[in-house]
Every structure is written in C-alpha cells, then in structure tokens.
Coordinates of C-alpha atoms and ligand atoms in Angstrom, one line a residue:
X13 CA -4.9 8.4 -29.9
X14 CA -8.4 7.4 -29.0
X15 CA -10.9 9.4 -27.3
X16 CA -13.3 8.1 -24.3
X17 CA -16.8 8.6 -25.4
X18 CA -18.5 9.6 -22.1
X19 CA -22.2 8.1 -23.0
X20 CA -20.9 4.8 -24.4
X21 CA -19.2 4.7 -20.5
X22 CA -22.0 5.5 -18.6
X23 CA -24.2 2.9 -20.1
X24 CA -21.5 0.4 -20.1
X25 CA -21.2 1.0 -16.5
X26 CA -25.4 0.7 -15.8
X27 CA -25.1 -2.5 -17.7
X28 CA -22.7 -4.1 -15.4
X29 CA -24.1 -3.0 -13.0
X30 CA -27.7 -4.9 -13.5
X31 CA -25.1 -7.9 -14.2
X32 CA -23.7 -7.5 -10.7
X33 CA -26.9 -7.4 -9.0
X34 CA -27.9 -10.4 -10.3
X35 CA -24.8 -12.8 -9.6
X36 CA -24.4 -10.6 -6.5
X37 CA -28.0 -11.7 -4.3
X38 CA -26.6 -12.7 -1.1
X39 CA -24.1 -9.8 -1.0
X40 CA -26.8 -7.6 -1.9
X41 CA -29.0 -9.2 1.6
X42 CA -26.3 -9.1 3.8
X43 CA -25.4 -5.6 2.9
X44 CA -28.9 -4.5 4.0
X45 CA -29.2 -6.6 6.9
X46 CA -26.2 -5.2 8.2
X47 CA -27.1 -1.4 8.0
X48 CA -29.1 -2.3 10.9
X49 CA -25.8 -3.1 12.8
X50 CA -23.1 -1.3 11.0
X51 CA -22.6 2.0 10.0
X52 CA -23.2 2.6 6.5
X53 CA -23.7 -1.2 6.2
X54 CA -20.1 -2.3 5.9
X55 CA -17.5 -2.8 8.9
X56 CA -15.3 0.7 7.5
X57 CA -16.9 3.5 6.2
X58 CA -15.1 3.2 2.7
X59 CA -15.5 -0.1 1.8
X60 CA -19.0 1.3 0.7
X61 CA -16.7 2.9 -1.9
X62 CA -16.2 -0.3 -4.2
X63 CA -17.1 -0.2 -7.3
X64 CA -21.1 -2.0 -7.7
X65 CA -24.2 -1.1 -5.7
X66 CA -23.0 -3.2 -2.9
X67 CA -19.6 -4.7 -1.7
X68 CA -19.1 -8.2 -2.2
X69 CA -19.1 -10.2 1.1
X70 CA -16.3 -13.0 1.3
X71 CA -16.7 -16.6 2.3
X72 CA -13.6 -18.1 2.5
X73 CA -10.1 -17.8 0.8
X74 CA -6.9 -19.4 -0.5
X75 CA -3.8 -18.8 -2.2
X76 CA -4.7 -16.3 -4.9
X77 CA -8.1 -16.6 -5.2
X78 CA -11.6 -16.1 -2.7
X79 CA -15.1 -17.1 -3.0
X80 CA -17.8 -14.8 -1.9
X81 CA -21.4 -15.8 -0.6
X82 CA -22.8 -16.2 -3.9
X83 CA -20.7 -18.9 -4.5
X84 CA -19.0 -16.7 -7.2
X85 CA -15.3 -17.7 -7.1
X86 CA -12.4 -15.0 -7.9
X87 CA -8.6 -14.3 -8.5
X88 CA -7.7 -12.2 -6.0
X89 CA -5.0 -9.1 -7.4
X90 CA -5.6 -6.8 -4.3
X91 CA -4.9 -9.0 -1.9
X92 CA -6.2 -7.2 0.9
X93 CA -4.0 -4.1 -0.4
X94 CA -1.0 -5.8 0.3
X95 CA -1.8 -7.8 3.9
X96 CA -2.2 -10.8 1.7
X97 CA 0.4 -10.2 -0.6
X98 CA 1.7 -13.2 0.7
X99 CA -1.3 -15.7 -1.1
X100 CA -4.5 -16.1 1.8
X101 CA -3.8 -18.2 4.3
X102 CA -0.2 -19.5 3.4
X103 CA 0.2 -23.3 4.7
X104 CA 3.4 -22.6 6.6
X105 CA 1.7 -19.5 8.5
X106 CA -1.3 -21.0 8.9
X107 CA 0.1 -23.7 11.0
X108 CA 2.5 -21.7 13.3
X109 CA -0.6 -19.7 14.4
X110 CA -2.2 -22.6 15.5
X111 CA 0.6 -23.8 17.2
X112 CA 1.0 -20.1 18.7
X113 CA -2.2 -19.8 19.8
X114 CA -2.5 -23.3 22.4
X115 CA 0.5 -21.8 23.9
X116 CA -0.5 -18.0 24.4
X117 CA -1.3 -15.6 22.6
X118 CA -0.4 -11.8 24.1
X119 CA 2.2 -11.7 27.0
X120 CA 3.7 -8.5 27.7
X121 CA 7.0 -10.8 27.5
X122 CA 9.3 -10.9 24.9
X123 CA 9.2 -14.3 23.1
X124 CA 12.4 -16.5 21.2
X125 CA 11.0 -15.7 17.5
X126 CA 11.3 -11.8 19.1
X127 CA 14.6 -12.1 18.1
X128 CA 14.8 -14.5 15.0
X129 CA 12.1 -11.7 13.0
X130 CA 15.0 -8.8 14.3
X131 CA 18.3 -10.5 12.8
X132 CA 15.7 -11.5 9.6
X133 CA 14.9 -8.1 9.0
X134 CA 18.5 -6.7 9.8
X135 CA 19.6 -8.9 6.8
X136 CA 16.8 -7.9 4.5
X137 CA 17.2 -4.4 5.1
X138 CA 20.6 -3.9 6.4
X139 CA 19.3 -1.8 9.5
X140 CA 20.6 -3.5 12.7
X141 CA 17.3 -2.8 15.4
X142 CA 14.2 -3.2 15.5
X143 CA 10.9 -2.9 16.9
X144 CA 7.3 -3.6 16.7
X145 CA 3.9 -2.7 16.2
X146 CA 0.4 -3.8 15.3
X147 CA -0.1 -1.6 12.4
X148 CA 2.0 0.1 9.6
X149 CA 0.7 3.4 10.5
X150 CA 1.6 2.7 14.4
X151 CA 5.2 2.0 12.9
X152 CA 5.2 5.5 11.1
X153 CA 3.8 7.2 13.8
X154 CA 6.6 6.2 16.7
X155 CA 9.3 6.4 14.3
X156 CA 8.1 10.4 14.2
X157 CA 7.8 10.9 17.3
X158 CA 11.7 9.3 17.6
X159 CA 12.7 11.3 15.1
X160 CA 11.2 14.6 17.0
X161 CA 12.1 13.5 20.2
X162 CA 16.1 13.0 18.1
X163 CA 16.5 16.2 16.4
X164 CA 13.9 18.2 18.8
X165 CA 12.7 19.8 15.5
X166 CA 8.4 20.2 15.1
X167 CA 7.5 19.7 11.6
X168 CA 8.0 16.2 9.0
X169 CA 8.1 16.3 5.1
X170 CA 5.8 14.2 2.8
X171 CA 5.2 13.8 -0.8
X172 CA 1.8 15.3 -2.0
X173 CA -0.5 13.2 -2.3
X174 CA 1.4 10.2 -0.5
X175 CA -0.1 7.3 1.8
X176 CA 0.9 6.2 5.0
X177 CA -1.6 5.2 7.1
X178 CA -3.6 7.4 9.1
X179 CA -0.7 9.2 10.4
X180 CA -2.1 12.8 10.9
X181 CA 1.0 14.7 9.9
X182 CA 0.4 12.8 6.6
X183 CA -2.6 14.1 5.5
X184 CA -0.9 16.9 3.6
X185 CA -0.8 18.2 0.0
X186 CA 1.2 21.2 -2.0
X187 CA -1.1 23.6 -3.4
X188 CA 1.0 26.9 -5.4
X189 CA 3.5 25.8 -3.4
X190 CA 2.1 25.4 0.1
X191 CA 1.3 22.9 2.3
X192 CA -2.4 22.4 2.9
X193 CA -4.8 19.9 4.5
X194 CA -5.8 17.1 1.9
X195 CA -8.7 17.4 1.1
X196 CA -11.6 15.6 2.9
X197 CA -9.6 15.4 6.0
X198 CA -11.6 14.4 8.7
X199 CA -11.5 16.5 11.9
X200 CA -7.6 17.3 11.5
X201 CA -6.4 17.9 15.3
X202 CA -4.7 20.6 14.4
X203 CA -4.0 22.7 10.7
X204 CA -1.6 20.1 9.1
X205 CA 0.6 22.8 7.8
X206 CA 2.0 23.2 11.5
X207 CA 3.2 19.9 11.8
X208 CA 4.1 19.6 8.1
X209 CA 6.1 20.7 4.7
X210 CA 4.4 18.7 1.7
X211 CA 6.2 19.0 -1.4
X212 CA 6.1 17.3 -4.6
X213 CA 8.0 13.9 -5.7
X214 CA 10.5 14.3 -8.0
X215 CA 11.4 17.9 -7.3
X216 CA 15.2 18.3 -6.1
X217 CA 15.1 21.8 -5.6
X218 CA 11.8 22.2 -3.5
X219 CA 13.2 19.1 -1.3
X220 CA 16.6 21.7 -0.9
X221 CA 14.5 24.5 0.1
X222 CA 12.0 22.7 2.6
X223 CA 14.9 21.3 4.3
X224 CA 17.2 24.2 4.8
X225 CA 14.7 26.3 6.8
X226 CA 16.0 23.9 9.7
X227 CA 12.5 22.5 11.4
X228 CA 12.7 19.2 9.6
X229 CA 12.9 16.4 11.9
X230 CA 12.2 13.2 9.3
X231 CA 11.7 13.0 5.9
X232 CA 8.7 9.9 5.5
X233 CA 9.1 8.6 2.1
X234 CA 7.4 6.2 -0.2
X235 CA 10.7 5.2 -2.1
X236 CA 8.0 5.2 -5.4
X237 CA 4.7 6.3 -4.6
X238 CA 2.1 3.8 -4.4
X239 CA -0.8 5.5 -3.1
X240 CA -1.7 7.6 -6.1
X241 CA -0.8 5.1 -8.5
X242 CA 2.6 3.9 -8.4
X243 CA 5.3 7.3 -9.3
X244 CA 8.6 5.9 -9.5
X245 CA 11.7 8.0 -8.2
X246 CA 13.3 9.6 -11.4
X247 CA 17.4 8.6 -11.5
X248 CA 19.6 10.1 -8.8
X249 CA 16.7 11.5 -6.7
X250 CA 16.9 9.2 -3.8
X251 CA 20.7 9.9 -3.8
X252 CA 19.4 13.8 -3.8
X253 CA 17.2 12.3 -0.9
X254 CA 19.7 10.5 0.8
X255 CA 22.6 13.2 0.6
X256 CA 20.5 16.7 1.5
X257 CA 18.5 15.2 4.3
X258 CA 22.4 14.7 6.0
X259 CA 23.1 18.1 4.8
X260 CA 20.2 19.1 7.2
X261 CA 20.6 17.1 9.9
X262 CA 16.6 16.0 9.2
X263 CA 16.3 11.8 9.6
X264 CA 15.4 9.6 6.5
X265 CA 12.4 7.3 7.3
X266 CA 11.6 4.9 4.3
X267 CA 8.2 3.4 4.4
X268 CA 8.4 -0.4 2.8
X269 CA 4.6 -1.1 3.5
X270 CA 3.9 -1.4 0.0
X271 CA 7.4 -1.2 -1.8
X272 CA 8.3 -4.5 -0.1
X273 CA 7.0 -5.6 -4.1
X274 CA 10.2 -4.9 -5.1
X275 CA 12.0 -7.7 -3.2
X276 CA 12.6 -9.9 -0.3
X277 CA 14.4 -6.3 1.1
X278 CA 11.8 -4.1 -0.6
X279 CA 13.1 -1.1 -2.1
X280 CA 15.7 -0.1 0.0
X281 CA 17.6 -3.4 -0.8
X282 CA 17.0 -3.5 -4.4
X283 CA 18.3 0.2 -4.8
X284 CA 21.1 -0.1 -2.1
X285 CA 19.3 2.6 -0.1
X286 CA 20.7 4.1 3.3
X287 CA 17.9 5.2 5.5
X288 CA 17.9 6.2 9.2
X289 CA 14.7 4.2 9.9
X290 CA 12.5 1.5 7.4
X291 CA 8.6 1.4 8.3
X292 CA 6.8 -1.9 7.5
X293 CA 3.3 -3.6 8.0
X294 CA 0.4 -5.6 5.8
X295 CA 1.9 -8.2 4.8
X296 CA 4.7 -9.3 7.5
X297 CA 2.2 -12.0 8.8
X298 CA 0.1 -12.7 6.3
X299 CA -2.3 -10.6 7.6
X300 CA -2.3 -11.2 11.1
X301 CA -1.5 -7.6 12.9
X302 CA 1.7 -6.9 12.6
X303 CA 4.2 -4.4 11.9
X304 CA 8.0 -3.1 12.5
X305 CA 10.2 -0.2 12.5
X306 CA 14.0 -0.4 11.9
X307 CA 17.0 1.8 12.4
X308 CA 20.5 2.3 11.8
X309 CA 23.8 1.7 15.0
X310 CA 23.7 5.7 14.9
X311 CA 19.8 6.4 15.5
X312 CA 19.4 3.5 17.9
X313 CA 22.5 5.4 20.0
X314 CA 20.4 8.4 19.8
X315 CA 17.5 6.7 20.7
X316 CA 18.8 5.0 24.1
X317 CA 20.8 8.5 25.0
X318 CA 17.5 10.0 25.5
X319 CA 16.8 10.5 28.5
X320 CA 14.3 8.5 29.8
X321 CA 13.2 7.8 26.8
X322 CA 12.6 3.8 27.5
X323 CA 11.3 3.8 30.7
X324 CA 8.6 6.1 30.3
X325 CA 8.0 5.6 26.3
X326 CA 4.3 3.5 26.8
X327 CA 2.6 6.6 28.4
X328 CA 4.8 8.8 26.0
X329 CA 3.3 8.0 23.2
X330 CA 5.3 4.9 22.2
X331 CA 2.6 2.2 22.8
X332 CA -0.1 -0.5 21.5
X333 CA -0.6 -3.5 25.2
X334 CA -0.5 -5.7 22.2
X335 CA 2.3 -4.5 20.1
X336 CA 4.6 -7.7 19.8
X337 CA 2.7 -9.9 21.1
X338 CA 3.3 -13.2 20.8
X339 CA 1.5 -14.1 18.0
X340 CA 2.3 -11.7 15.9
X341 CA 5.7 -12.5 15.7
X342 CA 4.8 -16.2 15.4
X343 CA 2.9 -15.4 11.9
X344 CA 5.6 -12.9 11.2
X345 CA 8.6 -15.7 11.7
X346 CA 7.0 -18.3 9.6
X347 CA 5.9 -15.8 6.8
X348 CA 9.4 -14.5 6.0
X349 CA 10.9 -17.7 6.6
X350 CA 8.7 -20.1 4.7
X351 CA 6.3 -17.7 2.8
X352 CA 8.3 -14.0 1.4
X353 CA 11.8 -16.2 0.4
X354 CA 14.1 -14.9 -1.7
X355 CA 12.6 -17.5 -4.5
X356 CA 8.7 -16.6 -3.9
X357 CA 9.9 -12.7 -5.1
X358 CA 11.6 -14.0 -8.0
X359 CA 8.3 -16.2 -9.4
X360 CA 6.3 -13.2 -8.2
X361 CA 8.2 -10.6 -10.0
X362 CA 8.1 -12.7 -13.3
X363 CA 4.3 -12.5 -13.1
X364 CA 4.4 -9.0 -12.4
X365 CA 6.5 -9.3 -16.0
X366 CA 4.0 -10.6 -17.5
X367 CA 1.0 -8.9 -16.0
X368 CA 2.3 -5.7 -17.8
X369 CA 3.7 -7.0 -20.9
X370 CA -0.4 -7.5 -21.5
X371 CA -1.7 -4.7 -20.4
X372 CA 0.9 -2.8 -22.6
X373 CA -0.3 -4.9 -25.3
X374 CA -3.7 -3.8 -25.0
X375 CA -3.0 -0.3 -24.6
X376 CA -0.6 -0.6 -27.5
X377 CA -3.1 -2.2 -29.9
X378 CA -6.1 0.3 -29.2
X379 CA -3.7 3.4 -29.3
X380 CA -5.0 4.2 -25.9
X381 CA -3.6 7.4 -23.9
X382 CA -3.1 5.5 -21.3
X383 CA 0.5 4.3 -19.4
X384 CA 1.7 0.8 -17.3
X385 CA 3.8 1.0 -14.5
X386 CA 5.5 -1.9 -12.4
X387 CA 7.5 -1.9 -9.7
X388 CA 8.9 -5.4 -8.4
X389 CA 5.4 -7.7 -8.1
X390 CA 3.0 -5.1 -8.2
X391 CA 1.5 -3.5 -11.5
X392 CA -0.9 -0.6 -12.2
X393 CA -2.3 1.0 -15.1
X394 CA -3.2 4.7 -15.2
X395 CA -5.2 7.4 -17.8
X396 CA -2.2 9.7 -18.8
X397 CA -0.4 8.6 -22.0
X398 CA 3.1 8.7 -20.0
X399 CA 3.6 7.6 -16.4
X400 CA 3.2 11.0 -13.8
X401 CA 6.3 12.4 -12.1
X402 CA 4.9 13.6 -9.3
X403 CA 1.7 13.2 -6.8
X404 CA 0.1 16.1 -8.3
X405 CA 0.0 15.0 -12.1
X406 CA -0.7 11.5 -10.7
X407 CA -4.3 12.8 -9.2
X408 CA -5.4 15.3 -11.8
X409 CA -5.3 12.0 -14.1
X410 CA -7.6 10.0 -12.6
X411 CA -11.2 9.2 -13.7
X412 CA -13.5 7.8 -11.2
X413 CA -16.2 6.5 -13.9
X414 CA -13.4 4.9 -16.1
X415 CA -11.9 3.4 -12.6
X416 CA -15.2 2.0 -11.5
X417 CA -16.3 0.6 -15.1
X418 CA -12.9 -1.4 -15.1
X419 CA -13.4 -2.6 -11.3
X420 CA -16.7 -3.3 -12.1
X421 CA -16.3 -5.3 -15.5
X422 CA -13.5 -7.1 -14.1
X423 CA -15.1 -8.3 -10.8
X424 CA -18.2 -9.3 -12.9
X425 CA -15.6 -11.9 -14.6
X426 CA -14.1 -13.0 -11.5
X427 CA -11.7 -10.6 -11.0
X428 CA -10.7 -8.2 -7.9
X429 CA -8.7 -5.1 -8.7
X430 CA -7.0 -3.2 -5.8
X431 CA -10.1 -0.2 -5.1
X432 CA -9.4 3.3 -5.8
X433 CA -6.7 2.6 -8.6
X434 CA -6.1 -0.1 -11.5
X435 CA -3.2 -2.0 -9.0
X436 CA -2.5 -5.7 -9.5
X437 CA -0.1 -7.6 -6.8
X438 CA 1.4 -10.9 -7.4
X439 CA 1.5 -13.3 -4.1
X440 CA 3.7 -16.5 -4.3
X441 CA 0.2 -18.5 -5.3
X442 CA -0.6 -16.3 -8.4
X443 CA -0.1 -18.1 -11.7
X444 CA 0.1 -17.6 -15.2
X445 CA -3.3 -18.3 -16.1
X446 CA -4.2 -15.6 -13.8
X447 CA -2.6 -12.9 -14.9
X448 CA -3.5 -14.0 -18.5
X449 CA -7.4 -14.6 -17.2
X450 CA -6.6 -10.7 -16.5
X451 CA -5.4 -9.7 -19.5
X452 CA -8.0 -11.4 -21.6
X453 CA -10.8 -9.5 -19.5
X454 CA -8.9 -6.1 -19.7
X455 CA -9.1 -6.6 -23.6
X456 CA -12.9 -7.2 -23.4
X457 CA -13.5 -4.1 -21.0
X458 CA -11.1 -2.2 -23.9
X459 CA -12.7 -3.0 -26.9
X460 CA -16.2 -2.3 -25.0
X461 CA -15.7 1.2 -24.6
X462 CA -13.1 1.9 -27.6
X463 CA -13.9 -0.9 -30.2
Ligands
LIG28 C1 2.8 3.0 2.3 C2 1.9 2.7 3.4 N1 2.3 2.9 4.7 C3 1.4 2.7 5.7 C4 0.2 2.2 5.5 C5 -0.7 2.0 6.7 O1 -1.0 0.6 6.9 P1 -2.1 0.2 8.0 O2 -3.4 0.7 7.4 O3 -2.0 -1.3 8.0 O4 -1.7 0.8 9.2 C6 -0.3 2.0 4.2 C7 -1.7 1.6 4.0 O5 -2.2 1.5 2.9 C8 0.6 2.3 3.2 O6 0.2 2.2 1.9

C-alpha cells in the first residue's frame, strides 16, 4: 500500500494555502474586521477551525451550491452539517415562511400544522407522539430527563466518542474501560462519569454489563455513528440493543439528527427499528430552528402518569418560550411535505451511490490504506484501510494535516467538505456533475500527495 510522505504534505498544504489567500481577499478583510466585534473573529469559537487562514464568509445560497464574498462560487457537500441537507433555501419552504411570518411568528398557541408535522412523523417513524423543540440537542436533553424522570434511575449510556449536541451527559468517552470526560470538555458541571456509562459501539458484552448494574435510565444512540466518521452497527447489534435494554428496564432513545440520510424515516425505518423515543433536528426545516422528540403508546402513558409532570414541566426543565412556535412548524410542514419526500431520498441516495463508487475508485487505483463508507445519502472517507468498528479505532485514525490538505484543496476548486471529517451529504438539488466535479478533484488532491 502506499505511504504518506509527511514533507511532500506539508508543503502541499502551504501551497494551497498562498492559493486561498489570494482568491479568498474579502473573507480574509471581514475576518479581521470582525475580531473587533466577535470573539475570535467568527460568530462560534470553532468555525476558526476550518481548514485555511481564514473562514470563508458566505454571500448567498441555493440548491446545492453557495457563493462567498469573493464572488467565488461552490458546491456545497456539508450543507450546513445536515440543516441544509434539504438543498439552501428549498422553493416550497421558502414560500411557507413567508406566508408564516405576515401572520405571526411565535405564539405560545398551538397552531393547525402542530398536528399535520405529529401524524407526518408518526408515519415516518412509526412512534405515535410527539413534541418539539428548537434544537436537536434540546430534543436529546428532555427526552433524558423523561427518561430519568420514567425509570427514576441517575445515569444514561453513550457510545465513545459519539455526537449529540451539547448535551452534557454526552461528553463522555471509555478509556481501559472507564468512563471519562472527553477530552477538552469545557467547564463540565459536574465529573461526567456520575451521570454517565460510555462504552464502545459494537461491543455486545460491555453494553450487557453496563446495563445490568441497574442505574441506566436511557440508552442515546446514534443507530451508526456519524460524528467520528460514520461506524456502522455490525449485524444483529441493534437487535442486541433493542432486546437487553428491555431486559434492563433502561429506555432506548435513537438519535435520527444525522441518520435521517438513510431515508424519509431515517434509520429506524430503514432497519425496522423499535425505539422508546427518536430525537431529530437540522434539517426538519431546512434550517429554520427546529427540532422534535417522539415516543412510543407505552412511554407517552408513562409520561402523562407522572405526576405533575405537564403542569409544571416549563420550570422543570422541559422548556425553550419558543419551542414550537409557529414558524417552525410552518418550515417543518412544508419541508417534509414538499422538500424530504419519499422520491427526493431515492435521487439523493443514488448520488450518495455514486459519490462512493468514485472515491473507491480513487482509493482503489492509488492502492491507498484508506476506506469509504456510506450510509443512505451521506458518504465519508477515512485513513484506516478498513472501515472502524467502534468510536475508539474511529479517532486514533484520523490525521488532522491530511484532513485539512483535502478540505483545503477541495475548497480551493469550489468545493466544501463537512469540517472535521471527509463527509459528503446529498440534498434533493445535488446532481451528477457534482459529485463527479468531486471525484475529479479528490483524484487531483490524490495523485498530489501520492503520484
Ligand atoms: C447526532 C446529533 N444529534 C444532535 C446534534 C445537535 O444538533 P444541534 O447542534 O442542532 O442542537 C448533532 C449535531 O451535530 C448531531 O450530530
């Protein structure tokens, strides 16, 4: 197999880097103009972390691709890490807000579409009620706190090195077998391994023993990892899943934010899965705040028999003033009715097809160690020569000079990666040429460093 040479990297990287500066002049002004204002320059702390000197400021987008204030025009594969999987500013969307937003916006009231987005998402992911929330990691976080409240157990479960917001039971990892604080966690309220057991993906057995010492209230599951690169579940561990977490009496919570990819009912539709509750934000209107949180007849009866549990849930940590307001669910209505159909995911999924047969091409023909993974419409390339099983193994192979030379080359030919890792996402106005302008670039960046 081929062998990185370190040097031929690094000056590969300085080189696009000159090139970025260059086509990048506005960015570069507004970046320092903005210090003054902003911390760190940019409007969150880590978007200082794409790869380049500077970020890129936007001007305006569409469909699948954005131009930035240089004028430089892109297609658009992160897609605001999922909030615009659905394509930026879908026509259909774009025209209910308007209409929302002349006849109010926020309420405190429930509205008619209330109801239409509930029985929608009942049929997409066969759990019967719903509710909502601003954010994905709001979602996460009351469907915890339900879940406590439920089994009146302290701690939750998580996959090392998962992703799920910033839920702060979450940030957990598995170190020689015990759960520790991520690392990096910022000012962690309390030590995370008295609120939570992380284990590692994939492992039967360690999911068997964590659960058994009784303290489990919810499981919160990716069902693949997406976060670390996408780890898929190997066969019969979600039944594992499914069947111990009843043997414990500990809830299943299913996180779809990202796995929605894998169709119009994300995962858990796809793979017939039969979770107590299904978390889901980003992209349920198109990027307008949004999110939801569905469970099953039986949790929902739980969930009402608690005492008090309605009347007093806004000051009981059950919140957000703005949490299904009425624009949200506007955006949200018109997204999965006219946006996320059932025939987007199939011409999104195809390109998803394609996307990899390329890059498996290119890894093929330069005998790199290096591995594809897809899962529905979303694609990502790691730098192990077979895909990780777990979290763990998923981390200790990445490379962050390798990451930010292929960001880098490929935003430099009009190209945006998801940051962080080498993800691609398909939105109902991605097209062949796309994906094919991607593969063509990836084969440049290749045969730069290995030709
Ligand atoms: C699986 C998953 N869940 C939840 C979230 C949190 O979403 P948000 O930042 O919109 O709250 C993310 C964000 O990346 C995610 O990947």
């Amino acid at each position: 197999m081929t062998a990185l040479d370190r040097e031929r990297l690094q000056e590969a990287l300085r080189a696009e880097e000159e090139r970025f500066a260059v086509t990048h002049r506005r960015s570069g002004e507004l970046y320092e103009k903005a210090k003054a204002s902003l911390l760190a320059g940019v409007p969150m702390p880590w978007m200082t972390e794409w790869a380049g000197p500077h970020p890129v400021f936007a001007a305006s987008a569409e469909g699948a691709h954005f131009t930035d204030v240089d004028g430089n025009y892109y297609v658009d594969f992160c897609l605001g890490d999922t909030g615009a999987m659905t394509g930026h500013a879908p026509q259909p969307t774009v025209e209910a807000i308007a209409k929302q937003v002349g006849r109010g916006i926020t309420l405190m009231l429930p509205t008619e579409d209330s109801a239409w987005v509930g029985e929608e998402l009942n049929r997409r992911f066969g759990l019967p009620y719903w509710q909502f929330a601003l954010t994905a990691t709001d979602a996460n976080r009351f469907t915890i706190r339900l879940a406590r409240a439920i089994t009146r157990r302290p701690k939750i479960l998580v996959y090392s090195w998962c992703y799920h917001g910033t839920v702060d039971e979450t940030f957990a990892i598995q170190v020689e077998g015990e759960t520790r604080s991520r690392p990096d966690n910022i000012g962690p309220p309390v030590d995370p391994a008295l609120t939570t057991v992380a284990i590692e993906w994939n492992d039967i057995d360690a999911l068997d023993a964590a659960l058994a010492g009784g303290e489990i209230a919810c499981v919160l599951a990716e069902p693949a990892m997406t976060n670390i690169g996408i780890v898929l579940p190997e066969p019969g561990y979600h039944d594992a899943l499914r069947t111990l977490t009843r043997e414990h009496g500990s809830l299943l919570v299913i996180d779809e934010t990202h796995t929605i990819c894998a169709g119009p009912g994300g995962y858990t539709a796809a793979h017939g899965l039969e979770p107590d509750f299904v978390t889901i934000g980003k992209p349920l209107a198109a990027g307008v705040p949004a999110a939801a949180y569905g469970m099953s007849e039986e949790v929902a009866g739980l969930v009402l028999s608690e005492s008090r549990a309605l009347e007093v849930s806004d000051v009981g940590g059950i919140g957000g003033t703005l949490s299904g307001n009425a624009l949200s669910l506007a955006a949200m209505r018109a997204t999965l009715e006219n946006v996320l159909s059932d025939e987007a995911f199939r011409g999104m999924i195809a390109l998803g097809e394609r996307f990899e047969a390329g890059v498996r091409e290119v890894i093929a023909s330069h005998r790199l160690p290096w591995h594809v993974t897809r899962l529905g419409c979303r694609v990502e390339y790691a730098f192990s020569p077979s895909a990780p099983r777990n979290g763990g193994q998923a981390a200790a192979a990445q490379d962050r000079d390798l990451d930010r030379f292929l960001h880098l080359h490929a935003l430099n030919r009009g190209i945006l990666m998801t940051p962080f890792h080498n993800m691609a996402l398909m939105s109902p106005s991605t097209g062949e040429e796309d994906v094919d302008r991607h593969t063509e670039a990836f084969g440049e960046a290749v045969e730069r460093l290995f030709g």
